[in-house]
Coordinates of N, CA and C in Angstrom, one line a residue:
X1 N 105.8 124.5 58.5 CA 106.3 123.2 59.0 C 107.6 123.4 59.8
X2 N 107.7 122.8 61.2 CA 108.8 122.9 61.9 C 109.6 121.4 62.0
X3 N 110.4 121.2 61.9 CA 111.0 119.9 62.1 C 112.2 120.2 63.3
X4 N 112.4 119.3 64.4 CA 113.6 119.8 65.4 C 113.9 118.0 65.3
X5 N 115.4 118.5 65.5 CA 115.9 117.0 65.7 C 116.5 117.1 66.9
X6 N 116.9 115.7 67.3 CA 117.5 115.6 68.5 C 117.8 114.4 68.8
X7 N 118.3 114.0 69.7 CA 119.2 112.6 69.7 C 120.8 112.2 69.7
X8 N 121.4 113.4 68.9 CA 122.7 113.3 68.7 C 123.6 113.5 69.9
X9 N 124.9 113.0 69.6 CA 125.5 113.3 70.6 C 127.2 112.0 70.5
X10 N 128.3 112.0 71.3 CA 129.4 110.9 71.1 C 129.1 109.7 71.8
X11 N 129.7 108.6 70.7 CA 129.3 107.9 71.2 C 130.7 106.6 70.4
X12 N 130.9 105.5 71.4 CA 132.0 105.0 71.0 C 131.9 103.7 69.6
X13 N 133.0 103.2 69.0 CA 132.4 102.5 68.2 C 131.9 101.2 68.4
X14 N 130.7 100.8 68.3 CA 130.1 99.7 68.5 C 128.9 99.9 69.4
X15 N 128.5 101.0 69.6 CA 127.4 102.0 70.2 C 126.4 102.4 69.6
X16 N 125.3 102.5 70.1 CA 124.5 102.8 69.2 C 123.4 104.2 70.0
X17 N 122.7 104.8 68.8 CA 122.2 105.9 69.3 C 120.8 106.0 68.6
X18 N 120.0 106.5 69.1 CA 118.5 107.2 68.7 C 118.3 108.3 68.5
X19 N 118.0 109.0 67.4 CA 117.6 110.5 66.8 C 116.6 110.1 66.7
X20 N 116.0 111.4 66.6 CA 114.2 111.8 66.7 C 114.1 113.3 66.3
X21 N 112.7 113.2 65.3 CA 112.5 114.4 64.9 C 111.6 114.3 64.8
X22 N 111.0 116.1 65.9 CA 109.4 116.1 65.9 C 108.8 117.0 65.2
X23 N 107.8 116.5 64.5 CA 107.7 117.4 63.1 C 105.9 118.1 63.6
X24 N 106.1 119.3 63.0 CA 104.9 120.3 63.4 C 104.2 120.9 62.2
X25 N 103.2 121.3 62.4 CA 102.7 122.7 61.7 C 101.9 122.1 60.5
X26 N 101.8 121.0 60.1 CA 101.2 120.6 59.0 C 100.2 119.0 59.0
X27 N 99.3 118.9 58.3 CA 99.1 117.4 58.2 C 100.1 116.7 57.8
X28 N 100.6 115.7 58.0 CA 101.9 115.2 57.2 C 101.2 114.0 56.4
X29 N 100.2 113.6 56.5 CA 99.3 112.4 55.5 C 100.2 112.1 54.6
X30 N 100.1 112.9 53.5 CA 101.0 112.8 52.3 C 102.5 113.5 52.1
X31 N 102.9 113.3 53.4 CA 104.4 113.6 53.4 C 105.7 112.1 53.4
X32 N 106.9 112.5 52.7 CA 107.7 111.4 53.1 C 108.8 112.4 54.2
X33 N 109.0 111.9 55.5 CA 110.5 112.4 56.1 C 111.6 111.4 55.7
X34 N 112.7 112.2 55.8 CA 113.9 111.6 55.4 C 115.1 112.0 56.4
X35 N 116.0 111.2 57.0 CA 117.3 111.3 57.6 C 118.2 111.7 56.6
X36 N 119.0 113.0 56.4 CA 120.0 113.0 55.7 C 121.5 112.8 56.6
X37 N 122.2 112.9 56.1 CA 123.8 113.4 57.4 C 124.8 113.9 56.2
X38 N 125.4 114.5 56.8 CA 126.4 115.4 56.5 C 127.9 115.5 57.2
X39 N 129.2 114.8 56.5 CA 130.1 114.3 57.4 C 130.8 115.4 57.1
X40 N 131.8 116.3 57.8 CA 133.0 117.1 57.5 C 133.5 116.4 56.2
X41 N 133.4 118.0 55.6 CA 134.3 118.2 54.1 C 133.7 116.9 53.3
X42 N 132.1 116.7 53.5 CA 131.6 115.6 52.4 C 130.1 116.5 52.1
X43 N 129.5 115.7 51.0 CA 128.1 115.9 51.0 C 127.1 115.8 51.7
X44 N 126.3 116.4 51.3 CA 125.0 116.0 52.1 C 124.4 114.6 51.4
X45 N 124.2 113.7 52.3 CA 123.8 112.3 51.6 C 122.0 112.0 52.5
X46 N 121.5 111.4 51.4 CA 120.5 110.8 51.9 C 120.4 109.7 52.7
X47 N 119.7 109.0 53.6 CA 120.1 108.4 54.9 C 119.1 107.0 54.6
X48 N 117.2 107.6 55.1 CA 116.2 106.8 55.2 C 115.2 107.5 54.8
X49 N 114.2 107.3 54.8 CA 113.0 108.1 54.2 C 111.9 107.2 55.1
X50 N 110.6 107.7 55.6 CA 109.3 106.5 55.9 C 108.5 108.0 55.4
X51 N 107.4 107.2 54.3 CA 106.1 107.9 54.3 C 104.9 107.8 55.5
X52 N 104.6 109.5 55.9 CA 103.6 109.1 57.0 C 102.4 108.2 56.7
X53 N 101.9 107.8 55.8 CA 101.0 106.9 55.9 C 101.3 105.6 55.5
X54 N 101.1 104.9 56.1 CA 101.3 103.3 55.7 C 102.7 103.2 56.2
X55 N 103.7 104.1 56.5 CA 104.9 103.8 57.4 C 105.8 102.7 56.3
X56 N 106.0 103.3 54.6 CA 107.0 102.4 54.6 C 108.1 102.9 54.7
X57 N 109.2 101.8 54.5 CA 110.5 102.7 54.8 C 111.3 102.1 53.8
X58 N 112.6 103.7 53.6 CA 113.6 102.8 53.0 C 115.0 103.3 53.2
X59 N 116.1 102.3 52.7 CA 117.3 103.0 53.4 C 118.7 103.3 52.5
X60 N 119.1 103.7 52.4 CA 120.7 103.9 51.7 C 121.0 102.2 51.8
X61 N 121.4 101.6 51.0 CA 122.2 100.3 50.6 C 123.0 100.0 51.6
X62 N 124.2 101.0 51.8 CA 125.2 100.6 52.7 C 125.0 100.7 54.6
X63 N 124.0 101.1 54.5 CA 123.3 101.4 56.2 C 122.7 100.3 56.5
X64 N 122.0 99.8 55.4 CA 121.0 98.4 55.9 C 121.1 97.5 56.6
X65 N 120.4 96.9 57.6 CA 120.8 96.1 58.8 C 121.2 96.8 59.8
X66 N 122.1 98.2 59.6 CA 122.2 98.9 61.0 C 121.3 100.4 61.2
X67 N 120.4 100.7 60.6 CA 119.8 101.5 60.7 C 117.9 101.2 60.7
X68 N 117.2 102.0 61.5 CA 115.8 101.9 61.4 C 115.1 102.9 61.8
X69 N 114.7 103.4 60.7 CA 113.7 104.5 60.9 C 112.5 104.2 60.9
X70 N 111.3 105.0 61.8 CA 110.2 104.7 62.4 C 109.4 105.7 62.5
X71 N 108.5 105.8 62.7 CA 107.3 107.2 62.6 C 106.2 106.6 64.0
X72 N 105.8 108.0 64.5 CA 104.9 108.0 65.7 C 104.1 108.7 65.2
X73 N 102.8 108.5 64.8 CA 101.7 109.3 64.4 C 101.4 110.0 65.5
X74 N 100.7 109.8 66.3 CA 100.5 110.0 67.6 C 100.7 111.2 68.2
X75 N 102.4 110.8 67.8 CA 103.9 112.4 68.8 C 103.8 112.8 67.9
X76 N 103.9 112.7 66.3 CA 104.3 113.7 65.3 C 106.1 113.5 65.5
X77 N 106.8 112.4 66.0 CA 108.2 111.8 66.0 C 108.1 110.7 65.0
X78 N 109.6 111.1 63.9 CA 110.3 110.1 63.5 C 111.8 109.9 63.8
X79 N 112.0 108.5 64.0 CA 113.1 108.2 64.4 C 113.9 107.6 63.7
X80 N 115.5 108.0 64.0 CA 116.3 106.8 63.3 C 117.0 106.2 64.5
X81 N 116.4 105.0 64.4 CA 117.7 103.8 65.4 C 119.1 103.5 64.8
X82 N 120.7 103.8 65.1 CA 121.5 103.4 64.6 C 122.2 102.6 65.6
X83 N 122.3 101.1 64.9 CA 123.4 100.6 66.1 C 124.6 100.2 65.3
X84 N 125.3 99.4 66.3 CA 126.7 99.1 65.7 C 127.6 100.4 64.9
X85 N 127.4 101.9 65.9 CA 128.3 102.7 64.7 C 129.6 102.8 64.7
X86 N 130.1 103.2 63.7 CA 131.4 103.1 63.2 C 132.0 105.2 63.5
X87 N 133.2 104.9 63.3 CA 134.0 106.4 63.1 C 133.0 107.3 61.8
X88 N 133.2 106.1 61.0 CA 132.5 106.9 59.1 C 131.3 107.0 59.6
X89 N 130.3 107.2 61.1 CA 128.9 107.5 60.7 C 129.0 109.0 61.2
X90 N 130.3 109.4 61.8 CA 130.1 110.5 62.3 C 129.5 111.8 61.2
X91 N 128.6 112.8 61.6 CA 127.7 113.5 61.1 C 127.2 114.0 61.6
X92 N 127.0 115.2 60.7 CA 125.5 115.9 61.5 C 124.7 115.3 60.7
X93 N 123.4 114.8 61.3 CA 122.3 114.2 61.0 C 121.3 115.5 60.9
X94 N 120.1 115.5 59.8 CA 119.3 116.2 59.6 C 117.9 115.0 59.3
X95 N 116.7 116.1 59.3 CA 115.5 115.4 59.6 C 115.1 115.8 57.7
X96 N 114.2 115.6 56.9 CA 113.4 117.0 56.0 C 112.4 116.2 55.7
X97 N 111.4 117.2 55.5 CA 110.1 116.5 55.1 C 109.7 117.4 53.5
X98 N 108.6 116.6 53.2 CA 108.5 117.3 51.7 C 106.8 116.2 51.2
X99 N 106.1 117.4 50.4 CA 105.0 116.5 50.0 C 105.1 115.7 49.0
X100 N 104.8 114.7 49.3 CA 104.8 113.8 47.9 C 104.1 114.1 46.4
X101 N 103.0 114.9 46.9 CA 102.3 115.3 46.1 C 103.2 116.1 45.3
X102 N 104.2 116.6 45.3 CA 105.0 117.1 44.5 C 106.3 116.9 44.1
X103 N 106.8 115.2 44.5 CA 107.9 114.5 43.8 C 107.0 113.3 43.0
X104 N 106.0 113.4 42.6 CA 105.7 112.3 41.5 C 104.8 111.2 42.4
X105 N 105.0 111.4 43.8 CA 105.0 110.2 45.0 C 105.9 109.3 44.8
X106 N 106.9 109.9 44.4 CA 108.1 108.7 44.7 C 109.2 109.5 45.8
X107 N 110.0 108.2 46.4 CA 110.7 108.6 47.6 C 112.1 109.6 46.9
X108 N 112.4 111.2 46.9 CA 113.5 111.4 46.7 C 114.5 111.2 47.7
X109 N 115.7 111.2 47.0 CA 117.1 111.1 47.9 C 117.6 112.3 47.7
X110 N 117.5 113.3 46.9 CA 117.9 114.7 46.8 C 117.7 115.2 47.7
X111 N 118.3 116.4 48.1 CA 118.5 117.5 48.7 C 117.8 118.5 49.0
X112 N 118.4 119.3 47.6 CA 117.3 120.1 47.0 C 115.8 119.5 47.1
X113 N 115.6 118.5 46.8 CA 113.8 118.3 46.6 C 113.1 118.3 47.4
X114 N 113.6 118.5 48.8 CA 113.0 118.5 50.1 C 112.6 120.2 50.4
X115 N 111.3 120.4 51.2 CA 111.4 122.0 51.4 C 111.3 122.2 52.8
X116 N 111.4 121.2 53.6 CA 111.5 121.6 55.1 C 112.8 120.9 55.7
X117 N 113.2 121.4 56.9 CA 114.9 121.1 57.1 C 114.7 121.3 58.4
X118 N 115.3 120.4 59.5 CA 115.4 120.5 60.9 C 116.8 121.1 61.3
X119 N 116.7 121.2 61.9 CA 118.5 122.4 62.3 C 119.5 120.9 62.3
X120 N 119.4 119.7 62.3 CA 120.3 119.2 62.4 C 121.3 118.4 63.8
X121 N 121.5 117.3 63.7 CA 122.1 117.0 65.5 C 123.5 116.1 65.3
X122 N 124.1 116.5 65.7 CA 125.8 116.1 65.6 C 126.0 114.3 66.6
X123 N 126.1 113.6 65.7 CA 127.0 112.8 66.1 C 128.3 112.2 65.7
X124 N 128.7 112.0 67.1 CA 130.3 111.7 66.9 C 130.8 110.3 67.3
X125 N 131.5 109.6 66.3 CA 131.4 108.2 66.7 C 133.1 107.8 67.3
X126 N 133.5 107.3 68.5 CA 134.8 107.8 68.3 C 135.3 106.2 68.2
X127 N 136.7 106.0 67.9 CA 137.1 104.7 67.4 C 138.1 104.5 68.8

């Protein structure tokens, strides 16, 4: 499985940006991808998740309403739409995918539970 992200990049507050991650190498049928980010000197936090089939989605509590992630069967692209960002969304954003078949089929927010990882795309939100 290859995952590349891309999209990132500065951007001011009240701006908004599109990441995309094109994911390879596998059927993904029964996969969920997930948006993580990772802010200087913080954790790695779970973002969004959409299962490839049936495209549902879901999101961190405090992102909702400004975030949308989306899946392209098609390209083998999922995306996160961010608008309205702030200074605190600055991150590196990461992609991961992981089979369901082996979290119970339920959506994790862990880290660890994921076994594929995209190198990750830096955005900078300035105030």
């Amino acid at each position: 499985v290859q995952l590349q992200a891309s999209g990132g990049g500065l951007v001011q507050a009240g701006g908004n940006l599109r990441l995309s991650c094109a994911a390879s190498g596998r059927d993904f049928s029964t996969y969920v991808l997930s948006w993580f980010r990772q802010a200087p000197g913080k954790e790695r936090e779970w973002v969004a998740a959409i299962t490839w089939s049936g495209g549902y989605t879901y999101y961190i509590d405090s992102l909702k309403g400004r975030i949308t992630i989306s899946r392209d069967t098609a390209k083998n692209v999922i995306d996160l739409q961010m608008n309205n960002l702030k200074p605190e969304d600055t991150a590196v954003y990461f992609c991961a995918a992981e089979d369901m078949s082996t979290t119970g089929w339920g959506i994790p927010h862990e880290n660890y539970m994921y076994s594929y990882w995209g190198q990750g795309t830096l955005v900078t939100v300035s105030s």
